[in-house]
Amino acid sequence: MTGKSFSGCVRYVVQKAGAEVLDWEGVRTDTVASMAADFNLQRKLNPGLEKAVGHIALNWSVHDRSKLSPQVMAERAKEYMAQMQIQNTQYLIVLHRDREHPHLHIVYNRVNYEGKTISDRFQHRRNARVCREITQRHGYYLAPDKGQVNRQRLKGADKAKYELHDAVRQALPKARTWQELEHLLLGKGILIDYKYKRGTEQVQGISFRMGELSFKGSSIDRSLSYRAINKQLEQHSRLAQLTPQVSGQHSALGHTGASFPGITTGRDAAPHPATTPIEGLLAPTTGQAADTNDYSFRKRKRKKKKRIRL
């Protein structure tokens, strides 16, 4: 997050019940007023930058609690800032204990010691990559999907992105074609925009649009890229085509079974022995059983001898 007021941001971060300043650089930490004054003094090196306040919250899973101490969390925060290119500037790292999961806050000056601006361009994308790398490198818990994200705390673009994710994932199992998927999402106020290969009608990618916000499918989740969704729709379509055939086979088998010779049900069933369909078809007529069976046996035997000679 970026903002305009160091005083308000520092007050929120430091005065939270149970807050502990873990690390800092370039600011005095005796009072909130001193911290804000030092941040504001440096921002004057670049008076044209309106939003000079940088504010980041780093959150771990509750599963990582046993792996973390305040010192370790501070080291991870500095590792994170280095990879995010937040360097050569003032900062505060403050631990909070108001939630079940371990988390801390970083307040930094977007005007560095040389008066240059620390860019926030592509920061969301870089943040996702850096957090995943640090999580995997140190063996922290990584949820298998987005199911454990606390939607209620999301705001702005992040909230919209997760709403799109949930809506598309709910609609996908009910669709067999892109047209059906479009219709299902349109009922929720979501539009699909297709990206075509230049000069052709070949689709290369998709974006989901809700209101004024639009996100590429792959940026919402890898499972929502054009290729991944198209594969799922094709599977649903094939399954839908196979289902009537399977149902028809089951129906035919049921009808044949009901007319098997020798099989009767109910109180009026005849007392003669039951036979299988094959037995019924092969059952010989009177006076022909011995000749027929003997002939078929001799015939098979002769063929076998001829094959041996050849």
Coordinates of C-alpha atoms in Angstrom, one line a residue:
M1 CA 0.0 0.0 0.0
T2 CA 1.1 3.6 -0.6
G3 CA -0.2 6.6 1.2
K4 CA 0.4 10.3 2.0
S5 CA 0.6 10.5 5.8
F6 CA 3.5 9.1 7.7
S7 CA 2.0 10.2 11.0
G8 CA -1.2 8.2 10.5
C9 CA 0.6 5.1 9.3
V10 CA 3.2 5.1 12.0
R11 CA 0.5 5.7 14.7
Y12 CA -1.5 2.7 13.4
V13 CA 1.4 0.4 13.3
V14 CA 3.2 1.3 16.5
Q15 CA 0.3 2.0 18.8
K16 CA -1.5 -1.3 18.2
A17 CA -1.9 -3.2 21.5
G18 CA 1.1 -5.6 21.9
A19 CA 3.1 -4.0 19.0
E20 CA 6.8 -4.4 19.1
V21 CA 9.4 -2.6 17.0
L22 CA 11.7 -5.3 15.7
D23 CA 14.1 -3.3 13.5
W24 CA 14.5 0.1 12.0
E25 CA 16.8 2.3 10.0
G26 CA 17.1 6.1 9.7
V27 CA 14.5 7.1 12.3
R28 CA 14.3 7.6 16.0
T29 CA 12.1 5.2 17.8
D30 CA 11.5 7.0 21.1
T31 CA 8.1 8.5 20.2
V32 CA 5.6 8.3 17.3
A33 CA 6.1 12.0 16.7
S34 CA 9.9 11.5 16.3
M35 CA 9.4 8.7 13.8
A36 CA 6.9 10.6 11.7
A37 CA 9.1 13.7 11.8
D38 CA 12.2 11.8 10.5
F39 CA 10.2 10.2 7.7
N40 CA 8.8 13.6 6.7
L41 CA 12.2 15.3 6.8
Q42 CA 13.5 12.8 4.2
R43 CA 10.5 13.0 1.9
K44 CA 11.3 16.7 1.4
L45 CA 14.2 15.5 -0.8
N46 CA 11.5 14.7 -3.4
P47 CA 8.6 17.1 -2.8
G48 CA 6.9 16.1 -6.0
L49 CA 6.1 12.6 -4.8
E50 CA 2.7 12.9 -3.2
K51 CA 2.4 9.3 -1.9
A52 CA 5.8 8.8 -0.2
V53 CA 4.5 6.3 2.4
G54 CA 5.2 2.6 1.8
H55 CA 3.3 0.2 4.0
I56 CA 3.4 -3.6 3.7
A57 CA 2.0 -6.4 5.9
L58 CA 3.7 -9.7 5.8
N59 CA 1.6 -12.7 7.0
W60 CA 2.5 -16.3 7.7
S61 CA 0.3 -19.3 8.2
V62 CA -0.7 -20.4 11.7
H63 CA 1.1 -23.6 10.8
D64 CA 4.4 -21.7 10.8
R65 CA 4.1 -20.4 14.4
S66 CA 6.6 -22.8 15.8
K67 CA 9.2 -21.9 13.2
L68 CA 9.1 -18.2 13.9
S69 CA 10.6 -15.9 16.5
P70 CA 10.6 -12.1 16.4
Q71 CA 14.3 -12.2 15.3
V72 CA 13.6 -14.6 12.5
M73 CA 10.6 -12.6 11.3
A74 CA 12.7 -9.5 11.2
E75 CA 15.3 -11.3 9.1
R76 CA 12.7 -12.5 6.7
A77 CA 11.3 -8.9 6.5
K78 CA 14.7 -7.6 5.5
E79 CA 15.1 -10.4 3.0
Y80 CA 11.7 -9.5 1.5
M81 CA 12.6 -5.8 1.2
A82 CA 15.9 -6.6 -0.5
Q83 CA 14.1 -8.8 -3.1
M84 CA 11.4 -6.1 -3.5
Q85 CA 14.1 -3.5 -4.2
I86 CA 13.2 -1.5 -1.1
Q87 CA 16.7 -0.4 -0.2
N88 CA 18.8 2.6 0.7
T89 CA 15.9 4.2 2.6
Q90 CA 14.3 4.6 6.1
Y91 CA 12.1 1.8 7.4
L92 CA 10.3 0.4 10.5
I93 CA 9.6 -3.3 11.1
V94 CA 6.9 -3.8 13.7
L95 CA 5.5 -7.1 15.0
H96 CA 1.7 -7.3 15.7
R97 CA 0.0 -9.9 18.0
D98 CA -3.6 -9.0 17.4
R99 CA -4.3 -12.0 15.1
E100 CA -4.0 -15.7 15.4
H101 CA -1.4 -16.0 12.6
P102 CA 2.1 -14.4 12.8
H103 CA 2.4 -11.2 11.0
L104 CA 4.3 -7.9 10.9
H105 CA 4.2 -4.5 9.3
I106 CA 6.8 -2.6 7.3
V107 CA 6.7 1.1 7.0
Y108 CA 9.3 2.6 4.6
N109 CA 10.0 5.9 2.9
R110 CA 9.5 5.8 -0.9
V111 CA 12.0 8.7 -1.1
N112 CA 15.4 7.1 -0.6
Y113 CA 18.5 8.7 0.8
E114 CA 19.4 10.1 -2.6
G115 CA 16.0 11.7 -3.1
K116 CA 15.0 9.1 -5.7
T117 CA 11.7 7.4 -5.8
I118 CA 11.4 3.7 -4.9
S119 CA 9.0 2.5 -7.7
D120 CA 5.8 0.7 -6.9
R121 CA 5.4 -0.4 -10.5
F122 CA 4.4 -4.1 -10.9
Q123 CA 4.6 -4.3 -7.1
H124 CA 1.7 -6.7 -6.8
R125 CA 3.1 -9.1 -9.3
R126 CA 6.6 -8.9 -7.8
N127 CA 5.2 -9.4 -4.3
A128 CA 3.5 -12.6 -5.2
R129 CA 6.7 -14.0 -6.7
V130 CA 8.9 -13.0 -3.8
C131 CA 6.6 -14.2 -1.2
R132 CA 6.3 -17.6 -2.9
E133 CA 10.1 -17.9 -3.2
I134 CA 10.7 -17.0 0.5
T135 CA 8.0 -19.4 1.6
Q136 CA 9.4 -22.3 -0.4
R137 CA 13.1 -21.5 0.5
H138 CA 12.4 -21.6 4.2
G139 CA 9.8 -24.4 4.2
Y140 CA 6.9 -22.4 5.3
Y141 CA 3.3 -23.6 4.8
L142 CA 1.9 -22.9 1.4
A143 CA -1.8 -23.5 1.0
P144 CA -2.7 -25.8 -2.0
D145 CA -5.3 -23.4 -3.3
K146 CA -7.1 -20.2 -2.6
G147 CA -9.7 -21.9 -0.3
Q148 CA -8.0 -20.6 2.9
V149 CA -7.8 -17.0 1.9
N150 CA -9.7 -14.7 4.2
R151 CA -12.0 -13.0 1.7
Q152 CA -13.5 -10.6 4.3
R153 CA -10.2 -8.8 4.7
L154 CA -9.6 -8.2 1.0
K155 CA -10.1 -4.8 -0.6
G156 CA -10.1 -3.2 -4.0
A157 CA -8.5 -5.2 -6.8
D158 CA -7.5 -8.1 -4.6
K159 CA -11.2 -8.5 -3.5
A160 CA -12.4 -8.3 -7.1
K161 CA -9.8 -10.9 -8.3
Y162 CA -10.9 -13.4 -5.7
E163 CA -14.6 -12.8 -6.5
L164 CA -13.8 -13.5 -10.1
H165 CA -11.9 -16.6 -9.1
D166 CA -14.7 -18.0 -7.1
A167 CA -17.4 -17.2 -9.7
V168 CA -15.5 -18.8 -12.6
R169 CA -14.7 -21.9 -10.5
Q170 CA -18.3 -22.3 -9.6
A171 CA -19.6 -21.9 -13.1
L172 CA -17.0 -24.2 -14.9
P173 CA -18.5 -27.6 -13.8
K174 CA -21.9 -26.6 -15.2
A175 CA -20.6 -25.5 -18.7
R176 CA -19.7 -27.6 -21.7
T177 CA -18.9 -24.8 -24.2
W178 CA -17.5 -21.2 -24.0
Q179 CA -21.0 -19.9 -24.8
E180 CA -22.5 -21.7 -21.9
L181 CA -19.7 -20.4 -19.6
E182 CA -20.3 -16.8 -20.9
H183 CA -24.0 -17.1 -20.2
L184 CA -23.4 -18.4 -16.6
L185 CA -20.9 -15.6 -15.8
L186 CA -23.1 -12.9 -17.4
G187 CA -25.7 -13.7 -14.8
K188 CA -23.1 -12.6 -12.2
G189 CA -22.1 -9.5 -14.0
I190 CA -18.9 -10.9 -15.4
L191 CA -17.8 -10.6 -19.1
I192 CA -15.2 -12.6 -20.9
D193 CA -12.8 -10.8 -23.3
Y194 CA -10.8 -12.9 -25.8
K195 CA -7.4 -12.1 -27.1
Y196 CA -6.8 -13.2 -30.7
K197 CA -3.6 -13.8 -32.6
R198 CA -3.0 -10.9 -34.8
G199 CA -4.7 -11.2 -38.2
T200 CA -6.5 -14.5 -37.3
E201 CA -9.4 -15.8 -35.3
Q202 CA -7.2 -18.0 -33.1
V203 CA -7.7 -17.3 -29.4
Q204 CA -4.5 -16.8 -27.4
G205 CA -5.8 -15.7 -24.1
I206 CA -8.8 -14.5 -22.1
S207 CA -9.6 -11.8 -19.5
F208 CA -12.5 -11.6 -17.1
R209 CA -14.1 -8.2 -16.6
M210 CA -16.3 -7.1 -13.7
G211 CA -17.3 -3.5 -13.7
E212 CA -14.2 -1.4 -14.5
L213 CA -11.7 -4.0 -13.4
S214 CA -10.3 -6.6 -15.8
F215 CA -7.8 -9.4 -15.1
K216 CA -6.1 -12.0 -17.3
G217 CA -7.4 -15.5 -16.5
S218 CA -3.8 -16.7 -15.8
S219 CA -3.2 -13.8 -13.4
I220 CA -6.2 -14.8 -11.3
D221 CA -5.2 -18.4 -11.2
R222 CA -3.2 -20.8 -13.4
S223 CA -6.3 -23.0 -13.7
L224 CA -8.2 -20.1 -15.3
S225 CA -6.0 -19.6 -18.3
Y226 CA -7.5 -20.0 -21.7
R227 CA -5.8 -23.3 -22.3
A228 CA -6.7 -24.8 -18.9
I229 CA -10.4 -23.7 -19.2
N230 CA -10.7 -24.9 -22.8
K231 CA -9.4 -28.4 -21.7
Q232 CA -12.0 -28.6 -18.9
L233 CA -14.8 -27.6 -21.3
E234 CA -13.7 -30.2 -23.8
Q235 CA -13.7 -32.9 -21.1
H236 CA -17.2 -31.8 -20.0
S237 CA -18.4 -32.0 -23.6
R238 CA -17.0 -35.5 -24.2
L239 CA -18.5 -36.7 -20.9
A240 CA -21.9 -35.3 -21.9
Q241 CA -21.8 -37.1 -25.2
L242 CA -20.9 -40.4 -23.6
T243 CA -23.6 -40.3 -20.9
P244 CA -26.6 -40.9 -23.2
Q245 CA -24.8 -43.9 -24.8
V246 CA -24.0 -45.4 -21.5
S247 CA -27.6 -44.9 -20.3
G248 CA -28.9 -46.5 -23.5
Q249 CA -26.6 -49.5 -23.0
H250 CA -27.9 -49.9 -19.5
S251 CA -31.5 -49.7 -20.7
A252 CA -30.9 -52.3 -23.5
L253 CA -29.2 -54.7 -21.1
G254 CA -32.1 -54.3 -18.6
H255 CA -34.6 -55.1 -21.4
T256 CA -32.7 -58.2 -22.6
G257 CA -32.3 -59.5 -19.0
A258 CA -36.0 -59.3 -18.5
S259 CA -36.6 -61.6 -21.4
F260 CA -34.0 -64.2 -20.7
P261 CA -35.4 -67.6 -21.4
G262 CA -36.0 -69.6 -18.2
I263 CA -35.9 -66.7 -15.9
T264 CA -39.2 -65.7 -14.3
T265 CA -40.2 -63.9 -11.2
G266 CA -43.2 -63.7 -9.0
R267 CA -45.6 -66.2 -7.5
D268 CA -46.6 -67.6 -10.9
A269 CA -43.0 -68.5 -12.0
A270 CA -42.7 -71.8 -13.8
P271 CA -40.8 -74.6 -12.0
H272 CA -38.4 -75.4 -14.9
P273 CA -34.7 -74.7 -14.4
A274 CA -33.3 -71.3 -15.4
T275 CA -30.7 -71.0 -18.2
T276 CA -28.4 -68.2 -19.2
P277 CA -29.0 -66.4 -22.5
I278 CA -26.1 -68.3 -24.1
E279 CA -27.4 -71.7 -22.8
G280 CA -30.8 -70.8 -24.2
L281 CA -29.5 -70.0 -27.6
L282 CA -27.3 -73.1 -27.8
A283 CA -29.8 -75.5 -26.3
P284 CA -30.3 -78.3 -29.0
T285 CA -33.6 -79.6 -30.2
T286 CA -34.7 -83.2 -29.4
G287 CA -32.8 -85.9 -31.4
Q288 CA -30.1 -83.5 -32.6
A289 CA -27.9 -83.0 -29.5
A290 CA -25.4 -85.8 -30.0
D291 CA -24.9 -85.3 -33.7
T292 CA -24.6 -81.5 -33.3
N293 CA -22.1 -81.6 -30.5
D294 CA -20.1 -84.4 -32.0
Y295 CA -20.0 -82.6 -35.4
S296 CA -18.8 -79.3 -33.9
F297 CA -16.1 -81.0 -31.9
R298 CA -14.8 -83.1 -34.9
K299 CA -14.9 -79.9 -37.0
R300 CA -12.7 -77.9 -34.6
K301 CA -10.3 -80.9 -34.3
R302 CA -9.9 -81.2 -38.1
K303 CA -9.1 -77.5 -38.4
K304 CA -6.5 -77.7 -35.7
K305 CA -4.8 -80.7 -37.5
K306 CA -4.7 -78.8 -40.8
R307 CA -3.1 -75.8 -39.1
I308 CA -0.4 -78.1 -37.6
R309 CA 0.4 -79.6 -41.0
L310 CA 0.8 -76.2 -42.6

